[in-house]
Every structure is written in structure tokens, then in C-alpha cells.
Amino acid sequence: MLINTYTRPDNNFVSGIGMKIYDDVGTEYMDLVAGIAVNALGHCHPEIVKTIKKQSEKLLHISNLYHTTEQHELAEKLVDLSDHSRVFFCNSGAEAVEAALKIARKYGKQRGHGKSKILYMKNSFHGRTMGALSVTGQPKYQKEFKPLIGGTEQCELNSIEDIYKKISGACAIIVEPIQGEGGLVKAEVEFLKKLREFCDKWNCLLIFDEIQCGVGRSGSFFAYDKFGVIPDVVCMAKGLGGGIPIGAVLVNEKADVFAPGDHGTTFGGNPFACAVGKTVLTELIDKGVMAEVDKKAESLRKKLELLEEEFDIIEEVRGIGLLQGIKFKKDPGDFIKYALEKKVLLVGAGDNVVRIIPPLNISMEELDKVYIKLKEILQGFKGGER
């Protein structure tokens, strides 16, 4: 019945609470995917459930032809947390990237003397819509859909020399502070600082895709704070809605170029999604979840490094905050399938990496359980010789 866009196991999940998820026969699983970094507060967080019930009885959708309190409150909270002045709400990460690319093109035309080229990084992932795909540095996603949108050029991550050679004619550079799907590869601080300098010098926009590494996942609400570099545009989604679809684009005054009619969305920023987004931010910021992420991340990383020392099939532990990964010495596909048999959900990434993505409100006791369970699975997997 469904278009064949995902290869999925036969498991049918019907409910969840916190880090636990249950299938249709009542079997319990440990969820270390978190909806691919979406469920920032785990499954069915009581405050999110309360907000959903309350808002569903109040107002779901009226379109962006009108103001709503929920949209304004969420926008205000994001602006207060950021170094930016305006927000555009949409429904997903790919939509956020699409909006950012349009902002870049208009900026180049209006304020950049007609410049239109957009630079992006090798092994990046920005989404599967045509614009986002055109700045995704992975041929396996692009090859069946060419010709893509023109006026883009790929660069080597962390190679300022490559950027320097290609920046002529650019209106923007888009980069993930840490490549999520690409294998949890971090951009170097000095590289990002140079990008900031170049964008200032050559009058172009610096766009950070924080769709996976943002909303507290890195240990700071915005990942850019971890790197000490402020972009002109920030793309957000995933954890912002805690499970409800929402995306956002933040711009500073430099990048504030949209005028009525330039862009839009029917569903984006509806009061339902924004009410949930505000609840997520309240839990993360006002109620202290964010304050514990760095400590929990350090604990998780030490546990994963213990596994690296014990099991030869692990080559490296990498990541940031509670977006950690185990790099295997060969394709970890069979390991992920074996983990599912042992009732643990895991997701892969590029470069033979398995991502470990718990909810941000995971307890220290639950982190101990994660370590014990992963160790059991690695022992049973026997280095892939099953």
C-alpha cells in the first residue's frame, strides 16, 4: 500500500514512554534512535501530552493569513535564545533548508550584486527535496534525480583552501556543524571561523544546518554556541517539536530579505505545532533538561569508549553531546539488525557509523542500562561472525 521509499523491518510499534517503545504484541524495546533525533524528551512526555490535549480543544490551524498567540510566543522564545531577529516556521528540516536557499538566492540578487552560487560540503545531508538534494554532498542520493538545481558547488569540509578557490560568485555557504547522516563528522572550529570571515569579506550568507545537532542535542541549545561562530541563517527542525512536525529558519538582520509573497506555507507554524514547540523549549530551558546534557554526554561517551577498548570491531567513538556514534571497522548493517532482534533500536550513518541518540532527558541510571545492553549485544554479535 505504501510507496517503497524505506526498507523497514516487520516490527509494528504502537506505543512508547520515555526511552521505551512497545510493539503490537507488547514486546518492550530500548529506543536509541529517538525518531532520528526528534523525540528530544522521549516518547509521550507528560507535558507534551498535556499540551496536545489542551491545544487540540482550542485551535489547530487557521493558516498564516492570520496571527496566532502560539506562533508569536514560540518565535519570541527562539529569538530570545538566539543571536537572530526573525523566524520563519515550516513543517520539516528539508523545508527549512529550502527556505534558507531561497533566502540566499534573494540576498545574492538584492544585496550581493547578482551572485547566486551556493557552496556546500562533501558528505553533507540537507534533505531529499530538489533544492536540499542539490546541496547534499552524497552522490548516492543525487544520481537518480539529476539534473538537480544548478548554481551549487561542492567543497571539502574543513578545507579552507578549497572554499577560498570556490567562493567567487557565491551568495551563501551551507554547512552542518556536525554532519549527522554523513557519519558524525565535526566541522573544525577554525574552519567555521574562517567561513564566517569569508562570508563577511565577500558579502555572502553563512547558513548552519542544525536540524539534527540543534535544539540541545549538542549540549547547547544552538550548536553554533559550541563552536563560537554565529551564522546568518539557522535551519532547525527535528527536536523542536518533540515528535510533532515543525521546522524553523532563523535569520539575522543581514539575512532578513523576504517580503510578502516571496515564500510561504499553509501548515507551517500552525498553533498546534507551535504550542508543542513552546512546551519542548520550556522543558529544555526553563525546567533544566539542557543544563544536564553535557554531563550526561560525558558519561555516555566514556561508556562507549569502554566498549571501544573491549571490542575489536569498533574503530572509533565520535560525536557531540547526546549525538554520539560508534564507527565500526566494516558495514554495521548486520549489527543494527542483530540489535533489533535483541530489542534495541539503532540507526546507521555514513562511514560505518551507528548513531546513539537517546532522549535529552535520559537519566544517569538509564545511561548505565544503555551501556549494559550495548555490551550484551556486542558480545552476542561476536564481531559479525554469527
XYZ file of C-alpha atoms in Angstrom, residues 54-345:
292
model
C -5.248 21.316 25.601
C -4.378 22.817 22.217
C -6.435 20.267 20.266
C -9.520 21.549 22.081
C -8.589 25.151 21.405
C -7.212 25.789 17.890
C -5.385 23.540 15.424
C -4.971 25.558 12.245
C -6.035 28.813 10.633
C -3.137 29.368 8.137
C -0.566 32.134 8.056
C -3.103 34.617 6.776
C -3.697 35.448 10.450
C -1.771 35.939 13.697
C -1.819 33.373 16.498
C -0.565 33.700 20.046
C 1.189 30.316 19.912
C 3.291 31.234 16.874
C 4.318 34.584 18.307
C 5.255 33.058 21.677
C 7.428 30.365 20.124
C 9.083 32.874 17.788
C 9.803 35.197 20.692
C 11.355 32.379 22.711
C 13.599 31.328 19.804
C 14.718 34.893 19.101
C 15.488 35.440 22.787
C 17.614 32.278 22.844
C 19.463 33.113 19.635
C 21.561 35.838 18.042
C 18.901 36.329 15.381
C 15.951 38.621 14.890
C 13.260 36.828 12.868
C 11.804 33.340 12.401
C 10.028 31.547 9.564
C 8.142 28.399 10.588
C 7.647 25.415 8.315
C 6.971 21.688 8.701
C 10.305 19.878 8.386
C 14.058 20.129 8.066
C 14.027 19.863 4.297
C 11.543 22.731 4.134
C 13.778 24.787 6.405
C 16.701 24.215 4.038
C 14.580 25.108 1.021
C 13.647 28.405 2.669
C 17.287 29.094 3.537
C 18.360 28.501 -0.069
C 15.729 30.938 -1.314
C 16.893 33.484 1.250
C 20.445 33.013 -0.030
C 19.461 33.487 -3.664
C 17.430 36.609 -2.953
C 20.231 38.007 -0.817
C 22.697 37.480 -3.654
C 20.417 39.150 -6.159
C 19.360 42.034 -3.931
C 22.478 42.800 -1.899
C 25.252 40.718 -3.442
C 25.450 42.236 -6.927
C 23.715 39.289 -8.570
C 25.745 36.478 -7.008
C 23.879 33.159 -6.974
C 26.267 30.270 -6.287
C 25.761 28.232 -3.112
C 28.666 26.271 -1.661
C 28.040 23.042 0.255
C 30.160 20.314 1.820
C 31.128 16.835 0.684
C 29.284 14.075 2.617
C 26.697 16.548 3.865
C 22.998 15.758 4.079
C 20.382 18.503 3.934
C 17.243 16.675 2.802
C 15.595 14.942 -0.143
C 13.629 17.739 -1.799
C 15.186 19.028 -5.009
C 16.806 22.116 -3.540
C 18.079 20.367 -0.417
C 19.271 17.453 -2.536
C 21.224 19.856 -4.737
C 23.360 20.846 -1.727
C 23.658 17.327 -0.323
C 27.200 16.091 -0.857
C 26.413 12.403 -1.387
C 26.064 11.130 -4.977
C 24.064 8.068 -3.878
C 21.135 10.347 -3.040
C 21.512 12.552 -6.109
C 22.229 10.299 -9.070
C 18.668 9.134 -9.856
C 17.268 12.673 -9.770
C 19.611 14.658 -11.965
C 19.569 17.255 -13.346
C 19.467 18.959 -9.985
C 19.151 22.661 -9.301
C 22.126 24.485 -10.786
C 24.399 27.076 -9.266
C 25.748 24.918 -6.448
C 29.296 23.684 -5.877
C 30.694 21.068 -3.508
C 33.614 21.799 -1.188
C 35.753 19.739 1.161
C 34.708 20.034 4.791
C 37.454 21.578 6.908
C 39.434 22.701 3.861
C 39.544 26.467 3.908
C 41.794 26.365 0.832
C 39.022 24.690 -1.170
C 36.496 27.276 -0.006
C 38.873 30.087 -0.967
C 39.190 28.696 -4.501
C 35.421 28.447 -4.988
C 33.903 31.380 -3.098
C 33.950 33.778 -6.044
C 30.338 34.349 -7.119
C 28.888 32.701 -4.004
C 25.861 34.145 -2.247
C 25.973 31.592 0.590
C 27.787 28.696 2.227
C 25.699 25.976 3.891
C 27.298 23.669 6.445
C 26.357 21.277 9.237
C 28.392 21.994 12.390
C 28.415 18.219 12.743
C 27.425 16.024 9.826
C 24.704 13.729 11.160
C 23.814 11.341 8.359
C 27.317 11.751 6.959
C 28.875 9.936 9.921
C 29.035 12.401 12.846
C 31.999 14.288 11.422
C 32.534 17.638 13.146
C 33.464 20.838 11.409
C 36.636 22.249 12.919
C 36.217 25.442 14.932
C 38.895 27.260 12.943
C 37.229 26.200 9.690
C 33.884 27.639 10.784
C 35.571 30.822 11.975
C 37.201 31.221 8.567
C 33.834 30.640 6.867
C 32.452 33.469 8.988
C 35.337 35.736 7.970
C 34.951 34.841 4.294
C 31.198 35.457 4.311
C 31.749 38.868 5.885
C 34.540 39.747 3.462
C 32.846 38.501 0.278
C 29.333 39.587 1.240
C 27.587 36.230 1.355
C 25.474 34.371 3.917
C 26.653 31.686 6.302
C 23.937 29.041 6.787
C 24.121 26.443 9.557
C 22.012 23.322 9.200
C 21.292 22.434 12.834
C 18.359 20.179 12.022
C 19.920 17.146 13.713
C 22.527 18.655 16.032
C 20.449 21.577 17.311
C 17.723 22.031 19.961
C 20.046 20.997 22.781
C 21.417 17.848 21.154
C 24.982 19.252 21.125
C 24.860 20.352 24.760
C 23.934 23.958 23.976
C 20.539 24.908 22.601
C 22.081 26.082 19.342
C 25.029 24.011 18.166
C 26.705 27.168 16.907
C 27.302 28.188 20.532
C 29.544 25.121 20.958
C 31.716 26.338 18.095
C 31.692 30.057 18.923
C 30.590 31.047 15.416
C 27.306 32.858 14.731
C 25.760 32.114 11.311
C 23.426 34.431 9.434
C 20.811 31.709 8.980
C 19.977 28.686 11.149
C 17.858 25.772 9.917
C 16.011 23.885 12.661
C 13.507 21.009 12.911
C 13.511 17.501 14.481
C 13.757 18.034 18.250
C 11.951 21.377 18.112
C 8.575 19.623 18.058
C 9.421 16.672 20.292
C 7.580 14.390 17.850
C 5.195 16.853 16.205
C 6.337 18.035 12.742
C 7.768 21.548 12.781
C 10.731 23.318 11.223
C 12.115 26.818 11.568
C 14.543 29.187 9.895
C 16.145 31.939 11.963
C 17.757 34.928 10.277
C 19.738 37.929 11.476
C 19.203 41.424 10.108
C 21.660 40.788 7.282
C 19.665 37.785 6.020
C 16.216 39.311 6.602
C 15.366 39.729 2.909
C 11.991 38.036 2.451
C 8.990 40.216 1.684
C 5.302 39.221 1.452
C 4.874 36.825 -1.461
C 8.484 35.612 -1.520
C 7.796 32.440 0.434
C 5.019 30.740 2.345
C 3.493 27.633 3.821
C -0.062 26.514 4.519
C 0.588 24.357 7.580
C 3.887 25.754 8.849
C 3.750 27.484 12.217
C 0.196 26.383 12.968
C -0.893 26.920 16.589
C -0.870 23.200 17.378
C 2.769 22.619 16.383
C 3.919 25.901 17.918
C 2.219 25.169 21.237
C 4.074 21.857 21.423
C 7.325 23.540 20.380
C 6.968 26.053 23.177
C 6.408 23.209 25.657
C 9.568 21.471 24.432
C 11.581 24.664 24.945
C 10.062 25.190 28.389
C 11.163 21.715 29.457
C 14.626 22.040 27.916
C 15.442 25.567 29.046
C 13.190 26.659 31.894
C 12.965 23.291 33.637
C 16.657 22.455 33.378
C 16.899 19.498 30.983
C 19.521 21.337 28.909
C 21.668 22.022 31.971
C 22.356 18.294 32.348
C 23.119 17.372 28.729
C 26.888 17.956 28.864
C 27.244 15.840 31.994
C 25.184 13.025 30.509
C 27.063 13.274 27.219
C 30.387 12.876 29.020
C 29.052 9.803 30.816
C 27.739 8.272 27.596
C 30.972 8.912 25.732
C 33.061 7.277 28.481
C 30.805 4.229 28.350
C 31.111 3.993 24.575
C 34.890 4.343 24.839
C 34.912 1.377 27.244
C 33.151 -0.618 24.547
C 35.729 0.565 22.006
C 38.521 -0.752 24.239
C 36.826 -4.118 24.684
C 35.562 -4.933 21.184
C 37.885 -5.061 18.184
C 35.101 -4.441 15.678
C 34.828 -0.842 16.940
C 37.263 1.578 15.349
C 36.303 4.877 16.963
C 33.782 6.745 19.091
C 32.763 10.128 17.726
C 30.068 12.752 18.078
C 28.974 15.666 20.198
C 26.610 15.980 23.154
C 23.921 13.314 23.077
C 24.505 12.726 19.381
C 27.166 10.049 19.719
C 28.305 7.345 17.322
C 30.280 4.130 17.152
C 32.350 3.728 13.993
C 32.709 0.067 13.043
C 35.560 -1.366 11.009
C 33.055 -2.645 8.446
C 29.440 -2.068 7.433
C 27.356 -2.209 10.630
C 24.105 -3.152 8.888
C 24.075 -6.684 10.313
C 24.846 -5.334 13.779
C 21.851 -2.981 13.620
C 19.617 -5.902 12.590
C 21.010 -8.035 15.409
C 20.404 -5.225 17.896
C 16.772 -5.103 16.803
C 16.498 -8.846 17.441
C 17.802 -8.085 20.937
C 15.152 -5.386 21.376
C 17.251 -2.247 20.809
C 16.577 0.322 18.086
